[in-house]
Short mmCIF file of N, CA and C in Angstrom, two decimals:
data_model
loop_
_atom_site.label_atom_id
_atom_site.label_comp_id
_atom_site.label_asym_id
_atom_site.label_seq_id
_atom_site.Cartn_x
_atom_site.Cartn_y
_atom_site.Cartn_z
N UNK A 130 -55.27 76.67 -80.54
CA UNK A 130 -56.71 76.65 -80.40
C UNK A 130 -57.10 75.40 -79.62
N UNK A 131 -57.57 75.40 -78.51
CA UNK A 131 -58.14 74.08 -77.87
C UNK A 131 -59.65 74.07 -78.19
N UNK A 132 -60.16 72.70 -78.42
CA UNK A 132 -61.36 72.51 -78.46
C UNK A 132 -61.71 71.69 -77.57
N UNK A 133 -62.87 71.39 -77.33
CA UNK A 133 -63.81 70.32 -76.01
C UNK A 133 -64.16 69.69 -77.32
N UNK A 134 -63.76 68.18 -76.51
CA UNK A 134 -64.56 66.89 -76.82
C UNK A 134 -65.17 66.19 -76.05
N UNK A 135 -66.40 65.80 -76.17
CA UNK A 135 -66.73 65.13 -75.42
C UNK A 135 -67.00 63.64 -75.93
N UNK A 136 -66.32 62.79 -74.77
CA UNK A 136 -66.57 61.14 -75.24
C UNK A 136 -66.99 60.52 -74.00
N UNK A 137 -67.88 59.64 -74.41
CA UNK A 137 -68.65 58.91 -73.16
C UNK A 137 -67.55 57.80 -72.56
N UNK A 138 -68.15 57.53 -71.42
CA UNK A 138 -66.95 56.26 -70.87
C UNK A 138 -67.33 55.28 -71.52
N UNK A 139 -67.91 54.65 -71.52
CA UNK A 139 -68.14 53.41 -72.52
C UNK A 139 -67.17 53.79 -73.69
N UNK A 140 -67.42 54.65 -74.33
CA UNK A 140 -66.78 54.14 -76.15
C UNK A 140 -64.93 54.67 -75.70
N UNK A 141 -64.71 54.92 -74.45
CA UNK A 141 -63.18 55.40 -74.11
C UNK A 141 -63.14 53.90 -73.69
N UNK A 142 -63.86 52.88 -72.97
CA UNK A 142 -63.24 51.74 -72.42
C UNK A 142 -63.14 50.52 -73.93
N UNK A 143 -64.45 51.48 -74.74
CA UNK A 143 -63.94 49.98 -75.78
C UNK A 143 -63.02 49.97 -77.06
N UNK A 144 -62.40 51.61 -76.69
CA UNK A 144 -61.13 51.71 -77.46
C UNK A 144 -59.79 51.02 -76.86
N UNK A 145 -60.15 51.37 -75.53
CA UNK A 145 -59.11 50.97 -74.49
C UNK A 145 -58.76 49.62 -74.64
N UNK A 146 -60.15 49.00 -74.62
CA UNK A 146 -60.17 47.60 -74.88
C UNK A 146 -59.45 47.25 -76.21
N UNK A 147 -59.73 47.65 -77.36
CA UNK A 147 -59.24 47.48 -78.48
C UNK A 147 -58.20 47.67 -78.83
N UNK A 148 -57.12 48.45 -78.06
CA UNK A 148 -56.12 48.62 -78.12
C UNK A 148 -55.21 47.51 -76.95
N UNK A 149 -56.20 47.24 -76.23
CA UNK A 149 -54.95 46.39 -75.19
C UNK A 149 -55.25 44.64 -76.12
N UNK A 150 -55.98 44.81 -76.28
CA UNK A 150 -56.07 43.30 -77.14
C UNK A 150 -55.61 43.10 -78.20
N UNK A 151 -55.15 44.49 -79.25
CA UNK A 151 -54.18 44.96 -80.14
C UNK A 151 -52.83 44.57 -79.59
N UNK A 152 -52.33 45.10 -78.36
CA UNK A 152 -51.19 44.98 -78.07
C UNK A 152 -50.64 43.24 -77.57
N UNK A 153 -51.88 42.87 -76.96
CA UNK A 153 -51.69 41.95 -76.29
C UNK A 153 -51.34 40.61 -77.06
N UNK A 154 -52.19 40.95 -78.51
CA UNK A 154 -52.49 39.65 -79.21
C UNK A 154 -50.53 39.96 -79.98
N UNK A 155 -50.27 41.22 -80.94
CA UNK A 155 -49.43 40.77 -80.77
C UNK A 155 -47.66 40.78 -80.29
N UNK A 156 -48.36 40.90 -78.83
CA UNK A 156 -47.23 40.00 -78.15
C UNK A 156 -47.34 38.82 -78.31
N UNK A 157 -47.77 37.86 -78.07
CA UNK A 157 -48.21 36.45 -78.06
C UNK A 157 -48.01 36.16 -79.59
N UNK A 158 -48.45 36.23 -80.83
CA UNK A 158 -48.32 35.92 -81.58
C UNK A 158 -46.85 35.56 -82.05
N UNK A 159 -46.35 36.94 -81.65
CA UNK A 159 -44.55 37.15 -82.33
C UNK A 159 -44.22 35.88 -81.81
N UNK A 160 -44.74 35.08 -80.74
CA UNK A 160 -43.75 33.97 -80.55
C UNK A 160 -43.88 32.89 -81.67
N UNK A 161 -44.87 32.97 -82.86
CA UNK A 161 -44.72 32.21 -83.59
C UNK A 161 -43.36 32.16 -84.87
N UNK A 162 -42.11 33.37 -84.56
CA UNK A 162 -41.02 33.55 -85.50
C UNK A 162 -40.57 32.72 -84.21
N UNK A 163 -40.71 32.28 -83.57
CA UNK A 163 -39.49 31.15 -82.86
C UNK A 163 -39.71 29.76 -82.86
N UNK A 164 -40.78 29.33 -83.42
CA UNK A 164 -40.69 28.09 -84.16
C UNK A 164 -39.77 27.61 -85.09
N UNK A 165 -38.49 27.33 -84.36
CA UNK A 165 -37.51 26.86 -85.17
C UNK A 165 -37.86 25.48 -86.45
N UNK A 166 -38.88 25.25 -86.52
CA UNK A 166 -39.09 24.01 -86.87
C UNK A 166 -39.55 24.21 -88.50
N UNK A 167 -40.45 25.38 -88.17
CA UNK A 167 -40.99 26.10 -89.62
C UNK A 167 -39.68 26.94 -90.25
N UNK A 168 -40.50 27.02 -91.61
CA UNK A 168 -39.53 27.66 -92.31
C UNK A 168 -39.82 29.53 -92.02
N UNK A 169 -39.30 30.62 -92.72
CA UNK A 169 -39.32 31.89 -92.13
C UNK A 169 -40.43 32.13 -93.24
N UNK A 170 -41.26 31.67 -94.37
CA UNK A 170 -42.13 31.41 -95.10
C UNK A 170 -43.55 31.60 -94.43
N UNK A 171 -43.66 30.49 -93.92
CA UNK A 171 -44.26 29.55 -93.21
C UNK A 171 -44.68 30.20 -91.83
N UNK A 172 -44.02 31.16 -90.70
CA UNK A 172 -43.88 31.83 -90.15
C UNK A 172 -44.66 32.57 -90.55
N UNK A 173 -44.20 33.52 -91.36
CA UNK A 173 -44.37 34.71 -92.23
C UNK A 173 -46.35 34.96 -92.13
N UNK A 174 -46.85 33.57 -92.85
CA UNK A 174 -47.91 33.62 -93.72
C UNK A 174 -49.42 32.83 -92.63
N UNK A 175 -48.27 32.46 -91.45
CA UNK A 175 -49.85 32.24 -90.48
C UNK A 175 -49.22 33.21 -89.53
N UNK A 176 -48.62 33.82 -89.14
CA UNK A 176 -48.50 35.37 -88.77
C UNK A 176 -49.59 35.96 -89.21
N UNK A 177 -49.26 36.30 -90.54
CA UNK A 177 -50.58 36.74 -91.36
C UNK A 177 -51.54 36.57 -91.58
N UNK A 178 -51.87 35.50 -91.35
CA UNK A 178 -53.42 34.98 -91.44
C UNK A 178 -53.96 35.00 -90.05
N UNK A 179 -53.32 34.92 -89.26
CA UNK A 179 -54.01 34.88 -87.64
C UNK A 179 -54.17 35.98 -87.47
N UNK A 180 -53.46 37.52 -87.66
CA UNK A 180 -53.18 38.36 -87.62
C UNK A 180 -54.84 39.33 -88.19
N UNK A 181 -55.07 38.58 -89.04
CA UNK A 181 -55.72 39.40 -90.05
C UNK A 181 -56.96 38.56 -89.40
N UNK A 182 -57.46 37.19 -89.06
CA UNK A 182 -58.37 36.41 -88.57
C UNK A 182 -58.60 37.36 -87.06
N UNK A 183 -58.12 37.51 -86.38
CA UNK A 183 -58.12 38.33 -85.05
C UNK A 183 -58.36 39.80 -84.45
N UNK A 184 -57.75 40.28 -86.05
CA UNK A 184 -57.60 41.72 -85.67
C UNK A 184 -58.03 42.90 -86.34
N UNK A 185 -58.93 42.01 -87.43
CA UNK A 185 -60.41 42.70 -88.67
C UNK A 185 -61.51 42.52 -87.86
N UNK A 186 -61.57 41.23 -86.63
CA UNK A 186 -62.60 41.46 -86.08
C UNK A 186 -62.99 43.03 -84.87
N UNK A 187 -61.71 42.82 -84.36
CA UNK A 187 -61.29 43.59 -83.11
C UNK A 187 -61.40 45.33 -83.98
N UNK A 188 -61.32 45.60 -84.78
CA UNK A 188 -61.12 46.46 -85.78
C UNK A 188 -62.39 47.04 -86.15
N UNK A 189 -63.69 46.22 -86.87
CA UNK A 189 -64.45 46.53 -87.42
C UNK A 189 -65.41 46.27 -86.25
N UNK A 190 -65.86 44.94 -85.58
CA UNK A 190 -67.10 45.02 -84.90
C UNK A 190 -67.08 45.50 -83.41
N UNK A 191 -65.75 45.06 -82.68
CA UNK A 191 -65.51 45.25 -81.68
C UNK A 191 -65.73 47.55 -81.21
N UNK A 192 -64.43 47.85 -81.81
CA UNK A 192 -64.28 49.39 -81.68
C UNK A 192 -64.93 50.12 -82.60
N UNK A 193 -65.46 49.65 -83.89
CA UNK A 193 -65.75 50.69 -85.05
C UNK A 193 -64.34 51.65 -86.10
N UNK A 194 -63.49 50.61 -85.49
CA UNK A 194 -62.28 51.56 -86.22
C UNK A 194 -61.97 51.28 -87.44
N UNK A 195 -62.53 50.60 -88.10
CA UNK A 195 -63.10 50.23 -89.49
C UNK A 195 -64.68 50.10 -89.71
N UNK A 196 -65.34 50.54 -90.39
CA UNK A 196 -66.68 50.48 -89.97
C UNK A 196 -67.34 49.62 -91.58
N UNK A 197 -68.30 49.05 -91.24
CA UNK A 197 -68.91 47.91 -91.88
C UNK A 197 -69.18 48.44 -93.05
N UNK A 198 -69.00 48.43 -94.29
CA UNK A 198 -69.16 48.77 -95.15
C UNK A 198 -68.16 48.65 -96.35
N UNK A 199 -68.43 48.39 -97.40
CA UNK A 199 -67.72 47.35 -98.37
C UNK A 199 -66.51 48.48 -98.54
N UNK A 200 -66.50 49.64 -99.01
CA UNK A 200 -65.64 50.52 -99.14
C UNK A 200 -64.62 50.41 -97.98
N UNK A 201 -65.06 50.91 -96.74
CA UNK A 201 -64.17 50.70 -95.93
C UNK A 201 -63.29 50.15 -95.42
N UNK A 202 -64.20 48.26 -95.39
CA UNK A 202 -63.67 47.30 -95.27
C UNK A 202 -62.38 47.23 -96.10
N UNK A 203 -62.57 47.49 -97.31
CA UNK A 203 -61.44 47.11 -98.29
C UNK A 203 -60.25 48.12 -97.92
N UNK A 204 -60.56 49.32 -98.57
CA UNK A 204 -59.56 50.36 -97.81
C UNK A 204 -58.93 50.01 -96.50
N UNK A 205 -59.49 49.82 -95.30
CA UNK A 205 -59.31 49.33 -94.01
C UNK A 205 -58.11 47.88 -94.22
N UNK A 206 -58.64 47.09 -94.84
CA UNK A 206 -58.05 45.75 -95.77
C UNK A 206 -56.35 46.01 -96.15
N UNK A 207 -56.67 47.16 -97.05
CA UNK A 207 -55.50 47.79 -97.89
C UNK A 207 -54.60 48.28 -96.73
N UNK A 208 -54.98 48.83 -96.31
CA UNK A 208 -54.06 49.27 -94.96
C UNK A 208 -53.56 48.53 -93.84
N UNK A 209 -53.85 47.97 -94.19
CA UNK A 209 -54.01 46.63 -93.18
C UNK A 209 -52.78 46.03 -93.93
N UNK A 210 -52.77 46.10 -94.59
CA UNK A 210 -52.00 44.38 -95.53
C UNK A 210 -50.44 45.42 -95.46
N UNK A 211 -50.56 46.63 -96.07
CA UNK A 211 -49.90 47.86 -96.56
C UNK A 211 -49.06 47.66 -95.26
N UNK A 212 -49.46 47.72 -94.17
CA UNK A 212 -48.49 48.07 -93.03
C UNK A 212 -47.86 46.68 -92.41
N UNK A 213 -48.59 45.95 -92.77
CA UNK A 213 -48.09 44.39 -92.32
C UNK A 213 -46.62 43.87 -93.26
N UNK A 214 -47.04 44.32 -94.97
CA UNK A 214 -45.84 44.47 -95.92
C UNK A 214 -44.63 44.98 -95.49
N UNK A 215 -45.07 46.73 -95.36
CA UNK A 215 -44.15 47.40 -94.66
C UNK A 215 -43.08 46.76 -93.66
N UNK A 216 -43.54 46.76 -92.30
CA UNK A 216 -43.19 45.80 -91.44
C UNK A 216 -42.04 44.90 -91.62
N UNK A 217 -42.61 43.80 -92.15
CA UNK A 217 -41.72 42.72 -92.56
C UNK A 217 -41.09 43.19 -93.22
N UNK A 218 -41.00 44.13 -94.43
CA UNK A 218 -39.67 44.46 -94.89
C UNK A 218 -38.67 45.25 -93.84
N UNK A 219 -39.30 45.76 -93.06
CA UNK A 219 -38.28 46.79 -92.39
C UNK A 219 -37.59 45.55 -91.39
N UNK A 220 -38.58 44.43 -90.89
CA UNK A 220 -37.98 43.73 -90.10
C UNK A 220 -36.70 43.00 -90.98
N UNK A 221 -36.83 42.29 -91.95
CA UNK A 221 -36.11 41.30 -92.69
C UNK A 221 -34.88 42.22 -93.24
N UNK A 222 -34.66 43.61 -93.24
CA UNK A 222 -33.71 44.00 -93.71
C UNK A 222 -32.87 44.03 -92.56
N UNK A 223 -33.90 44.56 -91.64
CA UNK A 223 -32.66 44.96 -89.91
C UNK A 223 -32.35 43.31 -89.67
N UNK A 224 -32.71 42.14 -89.90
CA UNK A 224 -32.22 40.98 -89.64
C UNK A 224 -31.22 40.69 -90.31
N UNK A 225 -31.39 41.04 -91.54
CA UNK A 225 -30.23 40.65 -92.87
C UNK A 225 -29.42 41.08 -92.38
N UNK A 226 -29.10 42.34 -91.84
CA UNK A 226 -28.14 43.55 -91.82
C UNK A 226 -27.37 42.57 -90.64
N UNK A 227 -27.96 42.59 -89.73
CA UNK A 227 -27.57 41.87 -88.26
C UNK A 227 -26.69 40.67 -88.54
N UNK A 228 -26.91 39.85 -89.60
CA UNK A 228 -26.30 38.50 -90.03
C UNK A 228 -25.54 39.11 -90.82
N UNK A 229 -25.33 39.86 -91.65
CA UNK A 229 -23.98 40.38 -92.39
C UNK A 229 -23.32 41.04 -91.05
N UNK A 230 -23.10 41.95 -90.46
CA UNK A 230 -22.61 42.43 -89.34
C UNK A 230 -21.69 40.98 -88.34
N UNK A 231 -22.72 40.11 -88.00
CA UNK A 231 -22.24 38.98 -87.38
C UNK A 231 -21.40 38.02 -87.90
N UNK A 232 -21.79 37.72 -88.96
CA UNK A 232 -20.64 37.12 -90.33
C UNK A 232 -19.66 37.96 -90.53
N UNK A 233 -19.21 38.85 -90.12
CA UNK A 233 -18.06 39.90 -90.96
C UNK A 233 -17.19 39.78 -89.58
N UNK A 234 -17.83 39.69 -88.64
CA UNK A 234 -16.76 39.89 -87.48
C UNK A 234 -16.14 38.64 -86.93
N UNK A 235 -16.87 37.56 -87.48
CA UNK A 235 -15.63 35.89 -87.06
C UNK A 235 -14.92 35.77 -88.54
N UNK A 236 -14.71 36.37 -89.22
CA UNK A 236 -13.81 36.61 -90.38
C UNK A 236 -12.66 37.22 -90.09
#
């Protein structure tokens, strides 16, 4: 079944927008896991906070892809945090895995 949608150019450029500043921010960010200096903690938790400072705005006022309202916000929040959790676990296991793998083979 195909249906017609119709969307104005404006609200297609300020998704567009919202998504390249999605992508863009984090590229740039990830370079904060190469601060050898911090701990992977430490990393971790202004990841997260910049993350969430940057990209609730870009989210809610910028595109409407969370929309203003206490319910949403939170839900929006929850999902937010939910996939950021996610994430890092999936990352920190494929790292673990990588350092057991690399340790097993100069043995």
């Amino acid at each position: 079944m195909q249906q017609s949608i119709e969307v104005s150019v404006a609200d297609v450029r300020i998704h567009l927008l919202g998504s390249m500043i999605t992508g863009a921010f984090f590229s740039v960010v990830s370079l904060l896991f190469y601060i050898d200096s911090w701990s992977a903690l430490k990393q971790t938790i202004v990841h997260f906070s910049v993350s969430l400072l940057v990209l609730f705005p870009v989210f809610t006022f910028l595109t409407g892809w969370v929309p203003l309202e206490p319910q949403a916000l939170l839900i929006g929040l929850a999902i937010f945090i939910g996939t950021y959790v996610i994430n890092w676990i999936g990352w920190y296991a494929y790292f673990k895995r990588l350092e057991q793998q690399m340790n097993a083979s100069i043995k």
